[in-house]
Short mmCIF file of C-alpha atoms in Angstrom, two decimals:
data_model
loop_
_atom_site.label_atom_id
_atom_site.label_comp_id
_atom_site.label_asym_id
_atom_site.label_seq_id
_atom_site.Cartn_x
_atom_site.Cartn_y
_atom_site.Cartn_z
CA MET A 1197 23.15 3.91 36.20
CA THR A 1198 24.71 2.36 32.97
CA ALA A 1199 24.97 -1.27 32.24
CA GLU A 1200 27.98 -2.89 31.06
CA PRO A 1201 28.32 -3.24 27.21
CA PRO A 1202 27.10 -6.57 25.87
CA GLU A 1203 29.89 -8.97 24.96
CA ARG A 1204 29.72 -10.08 21.51
CA GLU A 1205 29.03 -13.85 21.15
CA PRO A 1206 32.24 -15.39 19.70
CA VAL A 1207 31.96 -16.81 16.25
CA ARG A 1208 31.72 -20.48 16.75
CA PRO A 1209 34.24 -22.65 14.69
CA ALA A 1210 32.92 -25.46 12.63
CA PRO A 1211 32.70 -28.74 14.78
CA ARG A 1212 35.66 -30.89 14.32
CA ARG A 1213 36.55 -34.38 15.51
CA ALA A 1214 40.05 -35.49 16.03
CA GLY A 1215 41.28 -32.42 13.88
CA ARG A 1216 38.87 -33.27 10.93
CA PRO A 1217 35.61 -31.46 10.19
CA VAL A 1218 32.56 -33.54 11.07
CA PRO A 1219 30.90 -34.54 7.85
CA LEU A 1220 27.48 -33.13 7.13
CA PRO A 1221 24.83 -35.72 8.18
CA PRO A 1222 22.70 -37.05 5.19
CA ASP A 1223 19.27 -35.63 4.90
CA ARG A 1224 16.56 -38.07 6.04
CA TRP A 1225 13.73 -38.74 3.75
CA THR A 1226 11.31 -37.04 6.23
CA HIS A 1227 13.33 -33.87 5.72
CA ARG A 1228 12.75 -33.89 2.03
CA LEU A 1229 9.08 -34.64 2.25
CA ASP A 1230 7.82 -31.11 2.81
CA LEU A 1231 4.29 -29.85 2.47
CA GLN A 1232 4.60 -29.25 -1.30
CA SER A 1233 5.82 -32.80 -2.00
CA CYS A 1234 3.01 -34.25 0.10
CA ALA A 1235 0.37 -32.17 -1.77
CA THR A 1236 1.83 -33.16 -5.10
CA ILE A 1237 1.77 -36.91 -4.08
CA LEU A 1238 -1.74 -36.72 -2.89
CA PHE A 1239 -2.79 -34.94 -6.12
CA LEU A 1240 -1.09 -37.58 -8.27
CA ILE A 1241 -2.87 -40.37 -6.29
CA PHE A 1242 -6.24 -38.52 -6.81
CA VAL A 1243 -5.61 -38.34 -10.63
CA VAL A 1244 -4.91 -42.13 -10.83
CA THR A 1245 -8.10 -42.91 -8.92
CA ALA A 1246 -9.85 -40.67 -11.45
CA LEU A 1247 -8.51 -42.35 -14.59
CA PRO A 1248 -11.57 -44.74 -15.04
CA LEU A 1249 -13.58 -41.63 -16.08
CA LEU A 1250 -11.61 -41.58 -19.18
CA ARG A 1251 -13.42 -44.61 -20.39
CA GLY A 1252 -16.39 -42.54 -21.19
CA SER A 1253 -19.69 -44.43 -21.90
CA GLY A 1254 -17.79 -47.49 -22.70
CA ARG A 1255 -19.60 -47.82 -26.10
CA SER A 1256 -17.61 -47.61 -29.52
CA LEU A 1257 -18.74 -44.24 -30.92
CA ASP A 1258 -17.74 -42.56 -34.08
CA THR A 1259 -16.38 -39.54 -32.10
CA TRP A 1260 -14.57 -37.93 -35.23
CA GLY A 1261 -17.66 -38.31 -37.27
CA ASN A 1262 -19.80 -36.75 -34.58
CA LEU A 1263 -17.51 -33.92 -34.24
CA VAL A 1264 -17.38 -33.24 -38.04
CA ARG A 1265 -21.28 -33.54 -38.42
CA PHE A 1266 -21.91 -31.10 -35.37
CA VAL A 1267 -19.27 -28.57 -36.62
CA SER A 1268 -20.57 -28.59 -40.22
CA GLY A 1269 -23.84 -27.44 -39.00
CA PHE A 1270 -22.01 -24.21 -37.96
CA ILE A 1271 -20.70 -23.47 -41.43
CA PRO A 1272 -21.54 -21.19 -42.94
CA PRO A 1273 -22.81 -18.86 -40.18
CA ASP A 1274 -26.26 -17.35 -40.81
CA LEU A 1275 -25.24 -13.68 -40.92
CA SER A 1276 -28.81 -12.55 -41.68
CA ILE A 1277 -29.54 -12.18 -37.91
CA TRP A 1278 -26.71 -9.80 -37.52
CA GLN A 1279 -29.20 -7.02 -36.24
CA THR A 1280 -30.92 -8.96 -33.64
CA THR A 1281 -27.49 -10.43 -32.49
CA LEU A 1282 -25.95 -7.10 -32.14
CA ALA A 1283 -28.94 -5.71 -30.13
CA ALA A 1284 -28.58 -8.71 -27.84
CA LEU A 1285 -24.77 -8.23 -27.75
CA TRP A 1286 -25.16 -4.68 -26.80
CA GLU A 1287 -27.56 -5.72 -24.08
CA THR A 1288 -25.07 -8.25 -22.85
CA VAL A 1289 -22.29 -5.60 -22.52
CA GLN A 1290 -24.77 -3.23 -20.78
CA MET A 1291 -25.59 -5.98 -18.32
CA ALA A 1292 -21.87 -6.65 -17.68
CA ALA A 1293 -21.15 -2.99 -17.20
CA LEU A 1294 -23.88 -2.51 -14.77
CA ALA A 1295 -22.94 -5.58 -12.86
CA THR A 1296 -19.32 -4.64 -12.84
CA PHE A 1297 -20.14 -1.11 -11.71
CA PHE A 1298 -22.35 -2.13 -8.83
CA GLY A 1299 -20.00 -5.00 -7.97
CA VAL A 1300 -17.00 -2.60 -7.68
CA ILE A 1301 -18.66 -0.15 -5.45
CA LEU A 1302 -20.14 -2.84 -3.10
CA SER A 1303 -16.84 -4.81 -3.16
CA PHE A 1304 -14.85 -1.67 -2.38
CA LEU A 1305 -16.73 -1.12 0.80
CA LEU A 1306 -16.80 -4.77 1.75
CA SER A 1307 -13.04 -5.21 0.97
CA ILE A 1308 -12.13 -2.36 3.43
CA ALA A 1309 -14.00 -4.33 6.12
CA ALA A 1310 -12.38 -7.46 4.97
CA ALA A 1311 -8.70 -6.23 5.09
CA ARG A 1312 -6.80 -7.31 8.04
CA THR A 1313 -4.71 -4.18 7.92
CA LEU A 1314 -7.69 -1.91 7.95
CA SER A 1315 -10.25 -3.43 10.12
CA PRO A 1316 -10.49 -5.19 13.48
CA GLN A 1317 -10.60 -9.00 13.39
CA TRP A 1318 -14.23 -9.16 14.58
CA VAL A 1319 -15.29 -7.34 11.48
CA VAL A 1320 -12.89 -9.09 9.16
CA THR A 1321 -13.97 -12.66 9.94
CA PRO A 1322 -17.67 -12.36 9.27
CA VAL A 1323 -17.28 -10.24 6.09
CA ARG A 1324 -14.63 -12.66 4.64
CA MET A 1325 -17.08 -15.60 5.46
CA LEU A 1326 -19.83 -13.80 3.61
CA MET A 1327 -17.64 -13.21 0.66
CA ASN A 1328 -16.55 -16.86 0.61
CA GLY A 1329 -20.18 -17.87 0.77
CA ILE A 1330 -20.98 -15.64 -2.20
CA ARG A 1331 -18.08 -16.98 -4.17
CA THR A 1332 -19.04 -20.54 -3.84
CA ILE A 1333 -22.17 -20.00 -5.88
CA PRO A 1334 -21.62 -19.90 -9.75
CA SER A 1335 -22.77 -17.07 -11.67
CA LEU A 1336 -25.50 -19.24 -13.49
CA ILE A 1337 -26.98 -20.06 -10.06
CA TRP A 1338 -26.77 -16.48 -9.04
CA ALA A 1339 -28.69 -15.62 -12.28
CA LEU A 1340 -31.30 -18.45 -11.50
CA ILE A 1341 -31.85 -16.99 -8.06
CA ALA A 1342 -32.33 -13.55 -9.59
CA VAL A 1343 -34.75 -14.68 -12.32
CA ALA A 1344 -36.70 -16.20 -9.33
CA VAL A 1345 -36.69 -12.83 -7.54
CA VAL A 1346 -37.07 -10.24 -10.32
CA GLY A 1347 -38.36 -12.37 -13.10
CA ALA A 1348 -36.80 -13.24 -16.56
CA ASN A 1349 -35.25 -10.16 -17.87
CA PRO A 1350 -31.90 -8.43 -18.20
CA LEU A 1351 -32.34 -7.01 -14.47
CA ALA A 1352 -31.96 -10.52 -13.35
CA GLY A 1353 -28.63 -10.80 -15.27
CA VAL A 1354 -27.29 -7.57 -13.72
CA VAL A 1355 -28.38 -8.60 -10.13
CA GLY A 1356 -26.83 -12.13 -10.62
CA LEU A 1357 -23.70 -11.00 -11.86
CA THR A 1358 -23.32 -8.18 -9.42
CA PHE A 1359 -23.41 -10.83 -6.65
CA TYR A 1360 -20.99 -12.97 -8.36
CA SER A 1361 -18.65 -10.02 -8.79
CA ILE A 1362 -18.81 -9.05 -5.24
CA GLY A 1363 -17.58 -12.51 -4.27
CA TYR A 1364 -14.42 -12.17 -6.39
CA LEU A 1365 -13.67 -8.45 -6.29
CA GLY A 1366 -14.21 -8.28 -2.51
CA LYS A 1367 -11.44 -10.81 -1.97
CA PHE A 1368 -9.07 -9.20 -4.68
CA PHE A 1369 -9.63 -5.68 -3.40
CA SER A 1370 -9.02 -6.75 0.30
CA GLU A 1371 -5.85 -8.46 -0.71
CA ALA A 1372 -4.64 -5.40 -2.72
CA PHE A 1373 -5.23 -3.22 0.29
CA GLU A 1374 -3.46 -5.75 2.54
CA ALA A 1375 -0.50 -5.83 0.19
CA VAL A 1376 0.13 -2.05 0.48
CA ASP A 1377 3.01 -1.12 2.64
CA LEU A 1378 1.50 0.89 5.51
CA GLU A 1379 4.59 2.96 6.23
CA ALA A 1380 3.35 5.88 4.00
CA ALA A 1381 -0.09 5.76 5.79
CA ARG A 1382 1.60 5.79 9.17
CA GLY A 1383 3.74 8.81 8.04
CA LEU A 1384 0.67 10.79 7.24
CA ARG A 1385 -1.00 9.74 10.42
CA ALA A 1386 2.03 10.98 12.25
CA ILE A 1387 1.88 14.36 10.76
CA GLY A 1388 -1.72 14.94 11.78
CA ALA A 1389 -3.82 13.37 8.65
CA GLY A 1390 -7.31 12.12 9.40
CA ARG A 1391 -8.25 8.46 8.84
CA LEU A 1392 -9.96 9.11 5.54
CA GLN A 1393 -7.25 11.46 4.38
CA THR A 1394 -4.77 8.76 5.25
CA PHE A 1395 -6.66 6.18 3.29
CA GLN A 1396 -7.11 8.56 0.38
CA TYR A 1397 -3.45 9.80 0.18
CA GLY A 1398 -1.42 7.16 1.92
CA LEU A 1399 -3.04 3.85 0.87
CA TRP A 1400 -5.25 4.38 -2.04
CA PRO A 1401 -2.67 5.77 -4.54
CA SER A 1402 -0.76 2.30 -4.25
CA ALA A 1403 -3.85 0.09 -4.19
CA ARG A 1404 -5.48 1.90 -7.18
CA PRO A 1405 -3.75 0.26 -10.11
CA ILE A 1406 -4.49 -3.06 -8.69
CA VAL A 1407 -8.01 -2.34 -8.03
CA TRP A 1408 -8.63 -0.88 -11.51
CA SER A 1409 -6.84 -3.91 -13.05
CA TYR A 1410 -9.08 -6.29 -11.12
CA SER A 1411 -12.16 -4.22 -12.09
CA LEU A 1412 -11.31 -4.23 -15.67
CA TRP A 1413 -10.75 -8.03 -15.42
CA MET A 1414 -14.14 -8.45 -13.75
CA PHE A 1415 -15.80 -6.57 -16.68
CA GLU A 1416 -14.10 -8.76 -19.20
CA TYR A 1417 -15.33 -11.73 -17.24
CA ASN A 1418 -18.74 -10.50 -16.72
CA ILE A 1419 -19.22 -10.08 -20.46
CA ARG A 1420 -18.43 -13.75 -20.94
CA SER A 1421 -20.76 -14.65 -18.14
CA ALA A 1422 -23.52 -12.37 -19.24
CA SER A 1423 -23.45 -14.23 -22.54
CA ILE A 1424 -24.42 -17.40 -20.67
CA VAL A 1425 -26.87 -16.21 -18.00
CA GLY A 1426 -29.47 -15.79 -20.66
CA TYR A 1427 -29.72 -19.55 -20.70
CA VAL A 1428 -31.76 -19.31 -17.36
CA GLY A 1429 -33.79 -16.39 -18.64
CA ALA A 1430 -31.57 -13.52 -17.52
CA GLY A 1431 -31.25 -11.75 -20.73
CA GLY A 1432 -28.57 -10.96 -23.23
CA LEU A 1433 -27.14 -13.36 -25.81
CA GLY A 1434 -27.64 -16.45 -23.75
CA LEU A 1435 -31.33 -16.33 -24.58
CA HIS A 1436 -30.65 -16.46 -28.37
CA LEU A 1437 -28.06 -19.10 -27.81
CA LEU A 1438 -30.73 -21.16 -26.00
CA ARG A 1439 -33.28 -20.66 -28.70
CA TYR A 1440 -30.91 -21.52 -31.50
CA GLN A 1441 -29.76 -24.62 -29.82
CA GLU A 1442 -33.27 -25.86 -29.02
CA PHE A 1443 -34.33 -25.49 -32.68
CA GLY A 1444 -31.04 -26.90 -34.03
CA GLN A 1445 -30.15 -23.63 -35.94
CA TRP A 1446 -26.51 -24.04 -35.53
CA ASP A 1447 -25.61 -21.68 -38.25
CA ARG A 1448 -27.23 -18.95 -36.21
CA PHE A 1449 -25.75 -20.29 -33.16
CA ALA A 1450 -22.39 -19.86 -34.88
CA THR A 1451 -23.16 -16.22 -35.73
CA VAL A 1452 -23.88 -15.56 -31.96
CA LEU A 1453 -20.55 -17.38 -31.08
CA LEU A 1454 -18.63 -15.33 -33.55
CA CYS A 1455 -20.00 -12.12 -31.95
CA ILE A 1456 -18.98 -13.21 -28.51
CA PHE A 1457 -15.59 -14.32 -29.82
CA ALA A 1458 -14.99 -11.02 -31.50
CA VAL A 1459 -16.09 -8.90 -28.36
CA VAL A 1460 -14.27 -11.10 -25.80
CA THR A 1461 -11.07 -11.15 -27.90
CA SER A 1462 -10.89 -7.55 -28.53
CA LEU A 1463 -11.75 -6.69 -25.06
CA ASP A 1464 -9.20 -9.17 -23.69
CA PHE A 1465 -6.60 -7.45 -25.93
CA LEU A 1466 -7.46 -4.06 -24.74
CA SER A 1467 -7.82 -4.80 -21.12
CA SER A 1468 -4.63 -6.86 -20.89
CA ARG A 1469 -2.76 -3.98 -22.38
CA LEU A 1470 -4.47 -1.44 -20.04
CA ARG A 1471 -4.02 -3.72 -16.93
CA GLY A 1472 -0.28 -4.18 -17.85
CA LYS A 1473 0.18 -0.47 -17.88
CA MET A 1474 -1.76 0.04 -14.71
CA VAL A 1475 0.10 -2.71 -12.81
CA SER A 1476 3.45 -1.40 -14.11
CA ARG A 1477 2.58 2.07 -12.46
CA ALA A 1478 1.79 0.26 -9.22
CA GLN A 1479 4.74 1.04 -7.18
CA GLY A 1480 5.43 0.38 -3.51
CA ASP A 1481 5.71 3.20 -1.01
CA VAL A 1482 9.04 4.44 0.09
CA MET B 402 29.76 8.15 29.00
CA ILE B 403 27.91 10.44 26.89
CA ALA B 404 29.54 13.77 26.15
CA GLN B 405 27.48 16.76 25.33
CA GLY B 406 29.20 19.53 23.59
CA LYS B 407 27.85 22.98 23.11
CA VAL B 408 28.79 24.15 19.66
CA ARG B 409 27.39 27.70 19.85
CA PRO B 410 24.83 29.23 22.02
CA ALA B 411 21.18 28.67 21.59
CA VAL B 412 19.44 31.43 19.62
CA ALA B 413 16.50 31.72 21.87
CA PRO B 414 16.62 29.77 25.29
CA VAL B 415 13.27 28.38 26.63
CA SER B 416 12.76 31.15 29.05
CA GLU B 417 12.93 33.66 26.34
CA GLY B 418 11.11 31.51 23.91
CA ARG B 419 9.28 33.25 21.04
CA SER B 420 5.67 33.84 21.65
CA GLU B 421 4.52 31.62 18.77
CA GLY B 422 7.27 28.96 19.17
CA VAL B 423 7.04 25.57 20.84
CA SER B 424 9.80 24.13 22.70
CA LEU B 425 10.77 20.43 23.30
CA ALA B 426 11.68 19.33 26.71
CA VAL B 427 13.05 15.86 27.50
CA HIS B 428 13.49 14.72 30.99
CA ASP B 429 15.25 11.61 32.05
CA LEU B 430 14.09 9.64 29.04
CA SER B 431 15.05 5.91 29.14
CA LEU B 432 14.30 3.22 26.89
CA ARG B 433 14.89 -0.69 26.84
CA TYR B 434 12.95 -3.30 24.91
CA GLY B 435 11.56 -5.81 27.37
CA GLN B 436 14.08 -6.68 29.99
CA GLY B 437 17.08 -6.28 27.75
CA GLU B 438 19.80 -3.71 27.91
CA TRP B 439 18.99 -0.07 28.08
CA LEU B 440 19.10 1.52 24.71
CA PHE B 441 19.60 5.02 26.44
CA GLU B 442 19.09 6.08 29.87
CA ASN B 443 18.27 9.38 31.58
CA VAL B 444 18.36 11.50 28.47
CA ARG B 445 17.58 15.09 29.05
CA PHE B 446 17.76 18.09 26.93
CA THR B 447 15.67 21.00 25.64
CA VAL B 448 15.27 22.46 22.17
CA CYS B 449 14.12 26.06 22.13
CA PRO B 450 12.14 27.79 19.47
CA GLY B 451 14.56 29.10 16.79
CA GLN B 452 17.13 26.62 17.63
CA LEU B 453 18.60 23.89 15.51
CA VAL B 454 20.04 21.06 17.75
CA ALA B 455 22.02 18.18 16.10
CA LEU B 456 21.70 14.66 17.67
CA ALA B 457 24.77 12.71 17.20
CA GLY B 458 26.11 9.36 18.13
CA PRO B 459 27.54 6.20 16.68
CA SER B 460 25.31 3.60 15.04
CA GLY B 461 23.20 1.57 17.66
CA SER B 462 23.28 4.33 20.09
CA GLY B 463 19.51 4.68 19.99
CA LYS B 464 19.18 7.92 17.96
CA THR B 465 16.23 6.55 15.84
CA SER B 466 14.50 5.14 18.94
CA LEU B 467 14.91 8.44 20.77
CA MET B 468 13.43 10.29 17.69
CA ARG B 469 10.49 7.82 17.73
CA CYS B 470 9.95 8.41 21.37
CA LEU B 471 9.96 12.25 20.68
CA SER B 472 7.40 11.79 17.87
CA GLY B 473 5.18 9.52 20.10
CA ALA B 474 5.67 6.49 17.94
CA LEU B 475 7.39 4.57 20.68
CA ALA B 476 6.43 4.75 24.38
CA PRO B 477 9.74 5.40 26.59
CA THR B 478 10.37 2.96 29.46
CA SER B 479 10.70 5.92 31.77
CA GLY B 480 11.02 9.75 31.67
CA SER B 481 8.95 12.18 29.78
CA VAL B 482 8.70 14.24 26.52
CA ARG B 483 6.76 17.50 26.68
CA TYR B 484 6.22 20.15 24.18
CA HIS B 485 5.74 23.55 25.76
CA LEU B 486 3.12 25.52 23.85
CA PRO B 487 2.97 29.30 23.57
CA ASP B 488 -0.19 29.26 25.78
CA GLY B 489 1.88 27.78 28.70
CA ARG B 490 0.65 24.20 28.27
CA ALA B 491 2.99 21.34 28.23
CA VAL B 492 1.65 18.47 26.00
CA PRO B 493 2.99 15.00 25.00
CA PRO B 494 3.74 14.14 21.48
CA SER B 495 0.18 12.92 20.81
CA GLY B 496 -1.13 16.45 21.65
CA MET B 497 1.08 18.09 18.95
CA GLY B 498 -0.90 17.05 15.79
CA PRO B 499 0.22 18.88 12.65
CA ARG B 500 2.55 21.10 14.73
CA LEU B 501 4.94 18.32 14.88
CA GLY B 502 6.83 17.76 11.60
CA VAL B 503 8.78 14.62 11.15
CA VAL B 504 11.28 13.41 8.58
CA PHE B 505 11.38 9.77 9.07
CA GLN B 506 14.55 7.65 8.53
CA ASN B 507 12.71 5.58 6.04
CA LEU B 508 11.05 8.60 4.55
CA ARG B 509 7.39 7.25 4.57
CA LEU B 510 6.34 8.94 1.20
CA THR B 511 3.64 7.67 -0.94
CA GLY B 512 5.41 5.98 -3.87
CA ALA B 513 2.56 6.13 -6.43
CA ALA B 514 2.00 9.74 -5.89
CA THR B 515 4.12 12.67 -7.34
CA ALA B 516 6.76 14.60 -5.45
CA ILE B 517 4.50 17.72 -5.38
CA ASP B 518 1.54 15.77 -4.02
CA ASN B 519 3.76 14.21 -1.27
CA VAL B 520 4.73 17.72 -0.26
CA CYS B 521 1.04 18.82 -0.35
CA PHE B 522 0.16 16.03 2.01
CA ALA B 523 1.93 18.01 4.76
CA ARG B 524 -1.29 20.07 4.77
CA LEU B 525 -3.65 17.18 5.50
CA GLY B 526 -3.51 17.81 9.17
CA ARG B 527 -4.68 21.30 8.87
CA GLN B 528 -7.69 20.74 6.49
CA PRO B 529 -10.72 18.77 6.96
CA PHE B 530 -11.46 15.72 4.88
CA TYR B 531 -13.93 17.43 2.53
CA ARG B 532 -11.43 20.08 1.55
CA THR B 533 -8.81 17.67 0.47
CA LEU B 534 -11.18 15.07 -1.08
CA PHE B 535 -10.59 16.36 -4.63
CA GLY B 536 -7.06 17.39 -4.32
CA PHE B 537 -5.22 20.39 -2.98
CA SER B 538 -5.80 24.16 -3.69
CA ARG B 539 -3.68 26.05 -6.16
CA ASP B 540 -2.14 27.81 -3.19
CA ASP B 541 -1.11 24.71 -1.62
CA ARG B 542 0.36 23.37 -4.88
CA GLU B 543 2.30 26.47 -5.55
CA GLY B 544 3.70 26.54 -2.01
CA ALA B 545 4.67 22.96 -2.32
CA TYR B 546 6.35 23.66 -5.53
CA ALA B 547 8.24 26.53 -3.95
CA GLU B 548 9.60 24.31 -1.27
CA LEU B 549 10.70 21.62 -3.77
CA CYS B 550 12.51 24.39 -5.80
CA ALA B 551 14.26 25.64 -2.74
CA LEU B 552 15.71 22.18 -2.42
CA GLY B 553 16.60 21.96 -6.03
CA LEU B 554 13.70 19.67 -7.18
CA CYS B 555 11.79 21.91 -9.53
CA HIS B 556 12.31 19.61 -12.47
CA MET B 557 11.07 16.52 -10.44
CA ALA B 558 7.92 18.13 -9.08
CA ARG B 559 5.50 16.02 -11.21
CA ALA B 560 7.57 12.79 -11.06
CA PRO B 561 6.24 9.90 -9.10
CA ILE B 562 8.39 9.20 -5.97
CA SER B 563 9.27 5.76 -7.22
CA ARG B 564 11.21 7.30 -10.03
CA LEU B 565 13.20 9.54 -7.89
CA SER B 566 16.71 8.67 -6.57
CA GLY B 567 17.19 8.10 -2.77
CA GLY B 568 18.67 11.60 -2.40
CA GLU B 569 15.65 13.16 -4.28
CA ARG B 570 13.29 11.35 -2.09
CA GLN B 571 14.97 12.56 1.00
CA ARG B 572 14.74 16.05 -0.12
CA VAL B 573 11.10 15.62 -0.82
CA ALA B 574 10.71 14.31 2.70
CA VAL B 575 12.32 17.48 4.05
CA ALA B 576 10.27 19.67 1.83
CA ARG B 577 7.14 17.94 3.19
CA ALA B 578 8.28 18.73 6.75
CA LEU B 579 9.06 22.28 5.83
CA PHE B 580 5.73 22.80 4.05
CA GLN B 581 3.91 21.47 7.14
CA GLU B 582 4.48 24.71 8.92
CA ALA B 583 5.22 22.71 11.91
CA LYS B 584 6.41 24.27 15.23
CA VAL B 585 8.82 21.50 15.93
CA ILE B 586 10.69 19.42 13.28
CA LEU B 587 12.27 16.16 14.09
CA ALA B 588 14.45 14.91 11.18
CA ASP B 589 16.10 11.52 11.49
CA GLU B 590 19.20 11.57 9.14
CA PRO B 591 17.63 13.87 6.64
CA VAL B 592 20.93 14.21 4.56
CA ALA B 593 22.21 10.75 4.85
CA SER B 594 21.68 10.06 1.13
CA LEU B 595 22.60 13.40 -0.11
CA ASP B 596 25.81 14.64 -1.71
CA ARG B 597 27.58 17.42 0.02
CA PRO B 598 26.16 20.38 -1.83
CA ASN B 599 22.74 19.05 -1.45
CA ALA B 600 23.28 18.16 2.22
CA GLU B 601 24.39 21.80 2.82
CA ARG B 602 21.44 23.07 0.85
CA CYS B 603 18.98 21.00 2.81
CA LEU B 604 20.52 21.94 6.30
CA ALA B 605 20.75 25.61 5.22
CA CYS B 606 17.06 25.50 4.39
CA LEU B 607 16.09 23.93 7.72
CA ARG B 608 18.33 26.30 9.60
CA GLN B 609 17.05 29.38 7.81
CA ARG B 610 13.45 28.30 8.45
CA CYS B 611 14.26 27.50 12.03
CA HIS B 612 15.72 30.89 12.73
CA ARG B 613 13.14 32.81 10.60
CA ASP B 614 10.03 31.24 11.92
CA GLY B 615 11.22 30.24 15.41
CA ILE B 616 10.86 26.50 14.72
CA SER B 617 12.54 23.96 17.11
CA VAL B 618 14.51 21.63 15.05
CA LEU B 619 16.20 18.44 16.26
CA VAL B 620 18.27 16.70 13.46
CA VAL B 621 20.16 13.51 13.54
CA LEU B 622 23.50 14.11 11.92
CA HIS B 623 26.79 12.09 11.67
CA ASP B 624 29.04 14.54 9.87
CA GLU B 625 30.94 16.71 12.35
CA ASP B 626 31.56 19.32 9.77
CA LEU B 627 27.82 19.69 9.25
CA ILE B 628 27.08 19.63 12.86
CA GLU B 629 29.74 22.40 13.47
CA ARG B 630 28.35 24.55 10.59
CA PHE B 631 24.69 24.24 10.96
CA SER B 632 23.69 23.38 14.45
CA ASP B 633 23.12 25.74 17.36
CA ASP B 634 23.81 22.97 19.90
CA VAL B 635 24.52 19.27 19.93
CA VAL B 636 23.33 16.31 21.79
CA ARG B 637 25.66 13.24 21.80
CA LEU B 638 24.36 9.91 22.42
CA GLN B 639 26.52 6.99 23.23
CA PRO B 640 25.44 3.39 23.77
CA ARG B 641 23.99 2.84 27.24
CA ALA B 642 25.46 5.85 28.84
CA GLU B 643 24.13 8.72 30.60
CA LEU B 644 23.36 11.75 28.66
CA SER B 645 23.56 15.27 29.74
CA THR B 646 22.95 18.46 27.88
CA ALA B 647 24.24 21.92 27.87
CA VAL B 648 21.48 23.86 26.17
#
């Protein structure tokens, strides 16, 4: 009925030859050439082949003088347009907030379908391919497409940035869900919790700080992008930037840039602190 | 050879089982991984309602694997695990649902949630999704708090699990199993990380609840003194040896 206990494998002594230890054979160069080294070498070769680009136009230009002339047009900034700039800035932040909101909701649903630990492979593969496809298109192109569909107004910016957000947030959220240790969720399932309850209490608490952190990052990123999408008619500060650039009003252009700088820097400061706190609270399950 | 020592008589044998109680019956349970060695063979024993049985054995004798078979997480190679319900039906582990409480060896607590929340999670199996969507009722939270206090964790109720020590986490896991109002509790080394007073307090809690509410409790224990003091019966496992019981 019972089998014999397994015999422990004896510890093998180090190979010896004529009473002396066998010397360690030297590493062959093929052993040292791992994937990382190969990738580095290939990248360096690529950089060397790209060096001719550094010649520029080949003409002798007064680059320093050009820079000074261009920048001197920015100084002093024309602050008389502060009211219209602030209104456009407010519209830009609103566009970014709406795009982030819709992006987070849609990405959340898509990311559950894209997480290998939560969905079957036949769902994961097409959803991931869809998100990869969305991610390959830059935000400006998404805005261009949206302008063609809904016209040149802030709605186009919201639609364009929403799609752009989905591509990134979907990927980040699904990775956050995949990174969560499923032991806690399995424990809840074992004591009778339903699937949604298991997700809410076994998985979401651990993924939540990461999801919030990425959402905040996306909001910050969308404000930057929303400042630009106006270039293609999608509302916000970009529209003003385009107009001032076309008329060579660099002092007004500088005012808009200062506004973007102030908002993005303060938001970056705030969100990095918030994200730091959120991530520090993201603890693994035990 | 596995020895089965009877420490003290069972409080309530199966035949006289309490009307509300659920007994656990294990018949000729064997397990081996693939074509390898048998981890355990022909294990058979019964845990009656109101009885706390200790499962003992040296490391590697298959205690955790046996517990996983009993909870339904692992399919045995042969044999059967049946839970005898008060209505006369005998169901496999999958049919137990929230009536089966488990203290896992690796605890399986939600690290980002607080201790009191983790204890409240014990009620998830008894409530529909929409009832727990926005949290737990005040009654549930008070009940969970009382369980934590009974195990000496009043002061840590609102602390996230990740800030608790190993022993505190273990007590939270025990509190969760107790709060589940399960009919059968399987506890895999629930006092392994506890100091002596807390281990005794934990086992006293389990034993008191077991006898008071007629719960069938199977606990993996190593300490002979604790086995002697708190268990009604003991099942001893030894590597790849036949098990017999004396329940």
